[in-house]
XYZ file of C-alpha atoms in Angstrom:
525
model
C 94.788 146.811 126.437
C 96.562 143.382 126.524
C 98.786 142.392 123.546
C 97.786 139.551 121.292
C 99.376 136.111 122.195
C 100.475 133.957 119.160
C 98.658 130.820 118.811
C 100.341 127.919 120.507
C 100.657 124.776 118.300
C 101.054 121.547 120.168
C 104.174 119.741 119.336
C 103.990 115.858 118.758
C 106.985 113.457 118.639
C 108.164 112.809 115.133
C 108.154 109.095 114.043
C 111.194 108.999 111.841
C 113.581 106.348 110.540
C 115.838 104.898 113.261
C 119.393 106.092 112.283
C 121.955 103.334 112.554
C 125.439 102.853 111.392
C 124.038 100.864 108.510
C 121.855 103.729 107.501
C 124.701 106.074 107.514
C 127.045 103.655 105.558
C 124.449 102.778 102.869
C 123.193 106.254 102.311
C 126.713 107.506 101.698
C 126.236 107.177 97.895
C 125.722 109.792 95.212
C 122.735 110.331 93.099
C 122.296 107.481 90.691
C 123.609 107.644 87.192
C 121.084 105.843 84.644
C 122.391 104.065 81.648
C 120.051 102.748 79.038
C 120.942 99.251 77.683
C 119.548 97.462 74.540
C 117.459 95.005 76.678
C 116.733 93.565 80.017
C 120.042 93.417 82.126
C 120.461 89.938 83.051
C 124.013 89.750 84.609
C 126.466 92.098 85.986
C 129.966 90.981 87.050
C 132.870 93.088 88.314
C 136.445 92.374 87.357
C 138.296 91.267 90.512
C 141.438 93.380 89.526
C 141.790 97.250 89.517
C 140.452 99.460 87.851
C 137.414 97.182 88.648
C 135.508 97.381 85.419
C 132.228 95.713 85.054
C 130.641 93.490 82.319
C 126.902 94.080 81.748
C 125.029 91.261 79.928
C 122.017 92.664 77.914
C 120.232 91.232 74.842
C 122.753 90.407 72.319
C 125.746 92.299 73.717
C 128.131 92.325 76.543
C 129.285 95.824 77.418
C 132.328 96.552 79.535
C 132.103 99.829 81.617
C 134.645 101.533 83.695
C 133.682 102.673 87.142
C 132.941 106.169 86.188
C 132.261 105.779 82.517
C 128.750 106.248 81.159
C 129.802 104.834 77.654
C 131.091 101.143 77.252
C 134.832 101.153 76.913
C 134.474 97.711 75.149
C 131.744 95.748 73.546
C 131.394 92.030 72.662
C 128.622 91.907 70.015
C 129.290 88.522 68.311
C 125.909 87.092 69.282
C 122.958 86.658 66.949
C 120.737 85.624 69.846
C 120.590 86.884 73.251
C 123.666 86.285 75.572
C 123.686 85.285 79.217
C 125.911 85.371 82.288
C 129.017 87.183 81.261
C 131.593 86.325 83.965
C 135.159 87.358 84.638
C 138.003 85.139 85.415
C 139.791 85.701 88.709
C 142.762 87.358 86.855
C 140.412 89.665 84.981
C 141.923 88.648 81.564
C 139.197 86.318 80.211
C 135.363 86.546 80.093
C 132.945 83.656 79.495
C 129.284 83.827 78.554
C 126.394 81.524 77.576
C 123.953 82.139 74.771
C 120.483 81.257 73.609
C 121.955 78.842 70.928
C 123.612 76.605 73.583
C 127.212 77.640 72.814
C 129.565 78.732 75.459
C 132.009 81.459 74.238
C 135.271 82.474 75.723
C 136.652 86.081 75.044
C 139.805 87.829 75.763
C 139.304 91.114 77.522
C 142.029 92.839 75.500
C 141.213 91.278 72.205
C 138.384 91.482 69.819
C 137.653 87.886 68.533
C 136.315 84.680 70.264
C 139.082 82.534 71.812
C 136.925 79.399 72.215
C 133.471 78.211 71.276
C 132.231 75.250 73.361
C 129.524 73.275 71.791
C 127.533 70.589 73.560
C 124.414 71.912 75.096
C 121.241 71.604 73.144
C 119.404 74.585 74.724
C 120.179 77.953 76.088
C 123.070 78.228 78.512
C 122.218 80.593 81.440
C 124.990 79.577 83.858
C 128.885 80.043 83.090
C 131.776 80.354 85.548
C 135.408 79.649 86.050
C 136.806 77.190 88.453
C 139.324 78.605 90.948
C 142.290 76.922 89.131
C 141.460 79.139 86.105
C 141.766 76.272 83.563
C 138.162 74.966 83.529
C 134.671 76.329 82.822
C 131.411 75.360 84.405
C 128.197 75.710 82.320
C 124.474 74.893 83.078
C 121.756 74.920 80.465
C 118.036 74.587 79.982
C 118.637 70.975 78.595
C 118.898 70.055 82.391
C 122.778 69.201 82.228
C 125.782 70.718 83.875
C 129.029 70.394 82.183
C 132.642 71.034 82.963
C 135.003 72.162 80.046
C 138.824 72.280 79.646
C 139.864 75.612 78.269
C 143.239 74.559 76.794
C 141.790 71.769 74.603
C 138.133 73.028 74.295
C 136.814 69.697 75.336
C 134.175 68.517 77.613
C 135.532 66.908 80.761
C 132.351 66.013 82.670
C 128.607 66.068 82.277
C 125.978 65.706 84.988
C 122.213 65.148 84.190
C 120.671 65.128 87.649
C 118.307 68.293 87.472
C 114.860 67.738 86.154
C 114.273 71.354 85.075
C 116.151 74.408 83.731
C 119.454 75.385 85.329
C 119.465 78.986 85.697
C 122.163 79.766 88.358
C 125.306 78.351 89.935
C 128.720 79.080 91.276
C 132.081 77.645 91.813
C 134.147 77.367 95.109
C 136.952 79.777 95.497
C 138.796 77.304 97.778
C 138.324 74.070 96.029
C 138.711 74.025 92.233
C 136.714 70.643 92.046
C 133.529 71.971 93.909
C 130.694 73.843 92.326
C 126.916 74.480 93.105
C 124.070 74.634 90.770
C 120.364 75.748 91.267
C 117.433 74.667 89.154
C 113.770 75.361 88.477
C 113.088 71.904 89.862
C 113.481 73.602 93.403
C 116.672 71.899 94.234
C 120.307 73.092 94.803
C 123.001 70.425 94.098
C 126.639 70.409 95.123
C 129.028 68.557 92.803
C 132.605 67.408 93.275
C 134.427 66.846 89.940
C 136.162 63.852 91.393
C 132.831 62.046 91.726
C 130.297 60.687 89.192
C 127.260 62.307 90.899
C 126.190 65.101 93.169
C 127.525 65.077 96.784
C 124.715 67.172 98.340
C 121.215 68.099 97.569
C 118.957 70.732 99.212
C 115.359 71.576 98.530
C 114.741 75.236 98.420
C 110.892 74.871 97.783
C 110.768 77.414 95.031
C 112.416 77.641 91.470
C 115.990 78.739 92.332
C 117.087 81.978 90.678
C 120.393 82.666 92.357
C 122.924 80.894 94.537
C 125.998 82.286 96.397
C 128.879 80.767 98.291
C 130.412 82.515 101.295
C 134.162 83.033 100.791
C 134.912 80.443 103.566
C 132.834 77.919 101.602
C 130.960 77.014 104.826
C 127.697 78.798 103.985
C 125.545 78.757 100.771
C 122.820 81.180 100.091
C 120.074 80.501 97.620
C 117.269 82.682 96.319
C 113.976 81.757 94.820
C 110.414 82.761 94.910
C 110.071 85.285 97.921
C 112.547 83.331 99.931
C 116.308 83.810 100.682
C 117.612 80.707 102.502
C 120.978 80.115 104.133
C 122.495 76.648 104.301
C 125.276 75.237 106.450
C 127.460 73.238 104.058
C 129.494 71.752 106.942
C 126.414 70.111 108.450
C 125.415 68.376 105.220
C 123.261 71.146 103.787
C 121.298 71.922 106.985
C 119.007 75.022 106.448
C 119.991 77.673 108.939
C 117.549 80.493 108.174
C 114.633 81.258 105.868
C 114.203 85.018 104.966
C 110.923 86.322 103.539
C 111.445 90.045 103.251
C 110.419 90.529 99.567
C 106.948 90.801 98.132
C 107.913 89.214 94.687
C 110.494 86.756 93.214
C 114.061 87.269 94.433
C 116.412 87.247 91.468
C 119.950 88.151 92.418
C 122.280 87.927 95.444
C 125.709 89.483 96.258
C 128.018 89.882 99.294
C 129.683 93.189 100.548
C 133.378 93.301 100.373
C 133.758 92.550 104.038
C 131.280 89.738 103.965
C 129.348 91.143 106.851
C 126.330 92.220 104.686
C 124.240 90.277 102.147
C 122.313 92.011 99.518
C 119.285 90.639 97.452
C 117.426 92.176 94.529
C 113.996 91.333 93.587
C 111.139 91.980 91.101
C 109.405 94.130 93.922
C 111.901 96.957 92.932
C 113.711 96.694 96.300
C 117.274 95.781 97.279
C 117.584 94.551 100.816
C 120.626 94.568 102.871
C 120.896 91.917 105.600
C 123.330 91.506 108.514
C 125.158 88.037 108.160
C 125.227 87.647 111.811
C 121.580 88.311 112.764
C 120.073 87.966 109.264
C 117.893 90.928 109.786
C 117.279 93.717 107.274
C 119.632 96.658 108.056
C 118.772 98.786 104.983
C 116.777 98.960 101.718
C 117.029 100.636 98.483
C 114.199 101.490 96.269
C 114.309 101.367 92.392
C 111.988 102.445 89.565
C 111.544 98.936 87.867
C 111.932 95.236 88.665
C 115.478 94.171 89.446
C 117.028 91.304 87.493
C 120.709 91.573 88.439
C 122.847 93.191 91.202
C 126.633 93.663 91.719
C 128.752 95.390 94.275
C 132.273 96.709 93.460
C 135.090 95.835 95.726
C 135.303 98.009 98.844
C 131.611 98.697 98.164
C 132.606 101.731 96.026
C 129.995 101.081 93.420
C 126.426 99.531 93.500
C 125.177 98.536 90.085
C 121.678 97.340 89.464
C 120.068 95.960 86.266
C 116.359 96.157 85.627
C 113.792 94.794 83.369
C 113.265 98.060 81.429
C 116.875 97.853 80.197
C 118.106 100.674 82.561
C 121.378 100.253 84.406
C 121.323 102.116 87.770
C 124.921 103.060 89.004
C 125.549 104.608 92.446
C 129.010 105.655 93.437
C 130.152 106.040 96.994
C 130.950 109.500 98.141
C 134.718 110.096 98.607
C 136.351 112.333 101.311
C 137.260 115.073 98.808
C 133.720 115.257 97.688
C 132.684 116.060 101.275
C 135.395 118.609 101.603
C 134.353 120.279 98.232
C 130.715 120.537 99.359
C 131.676 121.973 102.687
C 133.749 124.519 101.004
C 130.844 125.673 98.764
C 128.708 126.466 101.621
C 128.645 130.126 102.532
C 130.500 130.725 105.872
C 127.870 131.775 108.466
C 128.701 133.844 111.621
C 129.843 131.519 114.494
C 127.633 130.817 117.457
C 129.701 132.890 119.767
C 128.812 135.963 117.737
C 125.137 135.547 118.714
C 125.651 135.126 122.324
C 128.185 137.839 122.716
C 127.551 139.907 125.821
C 124.840 137.604 126.975
C 126.452 136.971 130.352
C 127.561 140.650 130.887
C 126.843 141.872 134.240
C 125.810 145.588 134.487
C 128.012 147.825 136.789
C 126.542 150.391 139.276
C 126.927 153.399 136.865
C 125.819 151.665 133.838
C 122.598 152.889 132.146
C 120.378 150.134 130.709
C 118.572 150.995 127.480
C 115.966 148.304 126.727
C 114.879 147.823 123.239
C 111.459 146.422 122.661
C 111.543 143.127 120.947
C 109.099 143.118 117.963
C 107.231 139.856 117.553
C 106.402 138.696 114.039
C 103.103 137.014 113.625
C 102.258 134.231 111.262
C 99.596 134.952 108.630
C 96.782 133.062 110.437
C 97.854 134.791 113.683
C 97.375 138.199 112.123
C 93.956 137.087 110.843
C 92.974 135.737 114.201
C 93.970 138.919 115.770
C 91.826 140.902 113.488
C 88.888 138.338 114.051
C 89.015 137.236 110.291
C 88.026 133.700 111.270
C 87.108 132.394 107.741
C 90.135 133.757 106.315
C 92.465 132.216 109.003
C 90.811 128.764 108.470
C 91.410 129.166 104.645
C 95.100 130.130 105.315
C 95.799 126.810 107.398
C 93.913 124.872 104.687
C 96.518 125.768 102.073
C 98.600 122.607 100.802
C 101.928 123.625 102.373
C 100.281 123.638 105.665
C 97.522 121.096 105.750
C 99.829 118.460 104.117
C 103.230 119.055 105.776
C 101.952 120.614 109.291
C 98.348 119.261 109.834
C 98.906 120.077 113.561
C 98.812 123.937 112.786
C 95.369 123.414 110.931
C 94.074 121.432 113.838
C 95.362 124.107 116.368
C 93.469 126.860 114.543
C 90.347 124.869 114.431
C 90.672 124.189 118.197
C 91.248 127.999 118.826
C 88.200 128.994 116.783
C 86.145 126.402 118.701
C 87.417 127.894 122.055
C 86.286 131.346 120.819
C 82.946 130.042 119.651
C 83.411 131.190 116.101
C 84.246 127.851 114.467
C 80.684 127.167 113.104
C 80.733 130.584 111.353
C 84.314 129.874 109.953
C 83.107 126.654 108.539
C 79.812 128.092 107.020
C 79.423 129.830 103.565
C 82.009 127.501 101.662
C 81.771 126.656 97.928
C 82.188 123.220 96.679
C 86.041 123.614 96.034
C 86.636 124.818 99.656
C 84.359 122.203 101.131
C 86.047 119.475 99.171
C 89.418 120.536 100.646
C 88.013 120.582 104.184
C 86.387 117.091 103.783
C 89.603 115.594 102.341
C 91.510 116.949 105.403
C 89.043 115.397 107.710
C 88.985 112.044 105.877
C 92.830 111.967 105.974
C 93.234 112.766 109.717
C 89.903 112.180 111.586
C 91.164 108.711 112.707
C 94.405 110.035 113.944
C 94.552 109.816 117.717
C 96.308 113.170 117.810
C 93.562 115.035 116.076
C 90.497 112.853 116.547
C 88.910 114.850 119.560
C 88.936 118.237 117.591
C 88.124 116.832 114.139
C 85.174 114.810 115.242
C 83.623 118.016 116.578
C 84.491 119.754 113.322
C 82.844 116.997 111.252
C 79.800 117.144 113.379
C 79.424 120.883 112.723
C 79.971 120.376 108.993
C 77.138 117.865 108.956
C 74.830 120.339 110.786
C 75.633 123.230 108.417
C 75.578 121.388 105.066
C 72.971 118.655 105.578
C 70.266 120.732 103.890
C 72.362 121.084 100.603
C 73.079 117.250 100.571
C 72.540 115.776 97.039
C 73.331 118.806 95.064
C 76.954 117.802 94.419
C 78.048 114.299 93.591
C 81.676 115.065 94.699
C 80.661 116.261 98.135
C 78.197 113.323 98.511
C 80.921 110.800 97.763
C 83.226 112.383 100.426
C 80.409 112.277 103.022
C 79.846 108.682 102.356
C 83.693 107.926 102.437
C 83.793 109.867 105.826
C 80.890 107.878 107.193
C 82.507 104.502 106.312
C 85.892 105.606 107.760
C 84.256 106.573 111.031
C 82.191 103.238 111.272
C 85.224 101.284 110.558
C 87.123 103.123 113.316
C 84.201 102.407 115.692
C 84.422 98.745 114.885
C 88.200 98.610 115.571
C 87.587 100.513 118.776
C 84.858 97.907 119.917
C 87.102 95.067 119.016
C 90.025 96.569 120.997
C 87.741 96.989 124.074
C 86.788 93.465 123.836
C 90.361 92.438 123.564
C 91.254 94.483 126.687
C 88.498 92.972 128.653
C 89.805 89.452 127.739
C 93.329 90.445 128.820
C 92.118 91.849 132.110
C 90.235 88.664 132.902
C 93.385 86.707 132.101
C 95.675 88.905 134.226
C 93.191 88.729 137.087
C 93.053 84.869 136.855
C 96.837 84.483 136.823
C 97.239 86.803 139.771
C 94.608 84.851 141.796
C 96.394 81.543 141.005
C 99.696 82.853 141.939
C 98.391 84.114 145.343
C 96.828 80.722 145.955
C 99.814 78.784 145.026
C 102.195 80.908 147.327
C 100.533 81.974 150.629
C 102.389 84.312 152.703
C 103.937 83.080 156.040
C 104.105 85.384 158.943
C 107.544 85.459 160.404
C 107.861 84.336 164.197
C 104.161 83.772 164.323
C 101.612 80.886 164.529
C 100.547 79.131 161.289
C 97.129 79.728 160.253
C 94.612 77.554 162.336
C 97.081 76.907 165.075
C 96.568 77.796 168.779
C 98.939 80.497 169.825
C 99.393 78.823 173.212
C 100.792 75.666 171.565
C 103.544 77.918 169.871
C 104.356 79.382 173.109
C 104.655 75.987 174.842
C 106.799 74.747 172.191
C 109.101 77.677 172.491
């Protein structure tokens, strides 16, 4: 009597994510910490100095968090209306913010009170920043004006009124204290020089501008608005270098990695995209639970902080080397590989007595049922959720084996509404998969033959039969279109080959030319 051979499940190549250095780098973060704020988080800014605390602007408060603290270490709450754009100075000692009432407020990080209140705007101020000389403040407002303020005297130095819509973003140059950029809902980005009376450069983004970012070198400018992220060459008069459209909704925030080699963009589509600054292709992506309004990256990329519309602050910390050592030490030490292969290559001597131990094969549950000819139970086993969802190839392999034995029809018959629903759901999900189609089309045909007489008795089953029919008809239409396209391509290739052969006739070496008498060739020679 022959022993039962376990069912052979055909293996298919796995279509997984391509693992790159960027994938390894950006996945090397711990599980996110969620902090609930009082309102939508509109701005996140890291202090440029250690310990790299970060200011979070949300509703009528600005909270300052430490890198590893889940509670604010300082709060600025001297606002009666929503605050905007809390930004650190380069020395980390001062913080400036705008407000819905049009007043620009300056705070001392180590103090409690307001150092300066700069009044002049008539509407909400959404843009505030320090110039690189640390003595002036840039502000942009919904009153369409951009203003430059002197910190020491609390006076307005300059005012520009060139935008025709709300000014919602801007930045100052880290190399030139007189240079700054603003972005507006009038679709334009303007570059200003404090030594002139008007803008020195204007770029048209084509969408309301939500965020602008200058590279550290000052040669490239990045703007975000609508679904587009655009890169501009400042040294070529604001020439557009590249336009990126990788988000499905409005892009709201931009930031650079510490090395400057990666650009990050956050969007209302709940994704953060990471771009290479050499190829401008997406090298990684983060998913979040809500629409993203603000995004910031700590120095050395140690922390990624994202603010969302639902008031949640999402903080991810990079894994440290000691964390990896601790995780490795927690793992139970397993036997080394050499323990399992010990004696594998031992050669028996002449006087040795070989004692063979029969190897017991452990069969899967469906294999045991197939061995005892329990065909319906075997099919039920492979239709369990943990098999049919995670390993559909096993379910298809059992169906193929039952068909080979000629017992597939009896295994499919006699099912109640619940079991038939599970079977039809599996067919609907996988029948158009090229790997499983040859087997599942035959299974669908048998199900129709068996249960056609009871059609109309269950609305759920009838609905699934209609869905299966529509799916197969759509797949047939696709196949017919593909065959037509294939025929067109064959015709094109044949025509191109014929033209090439006609344009370049072959010459026979040391022989007469076509149509010439061989004797003429001989006489010439």
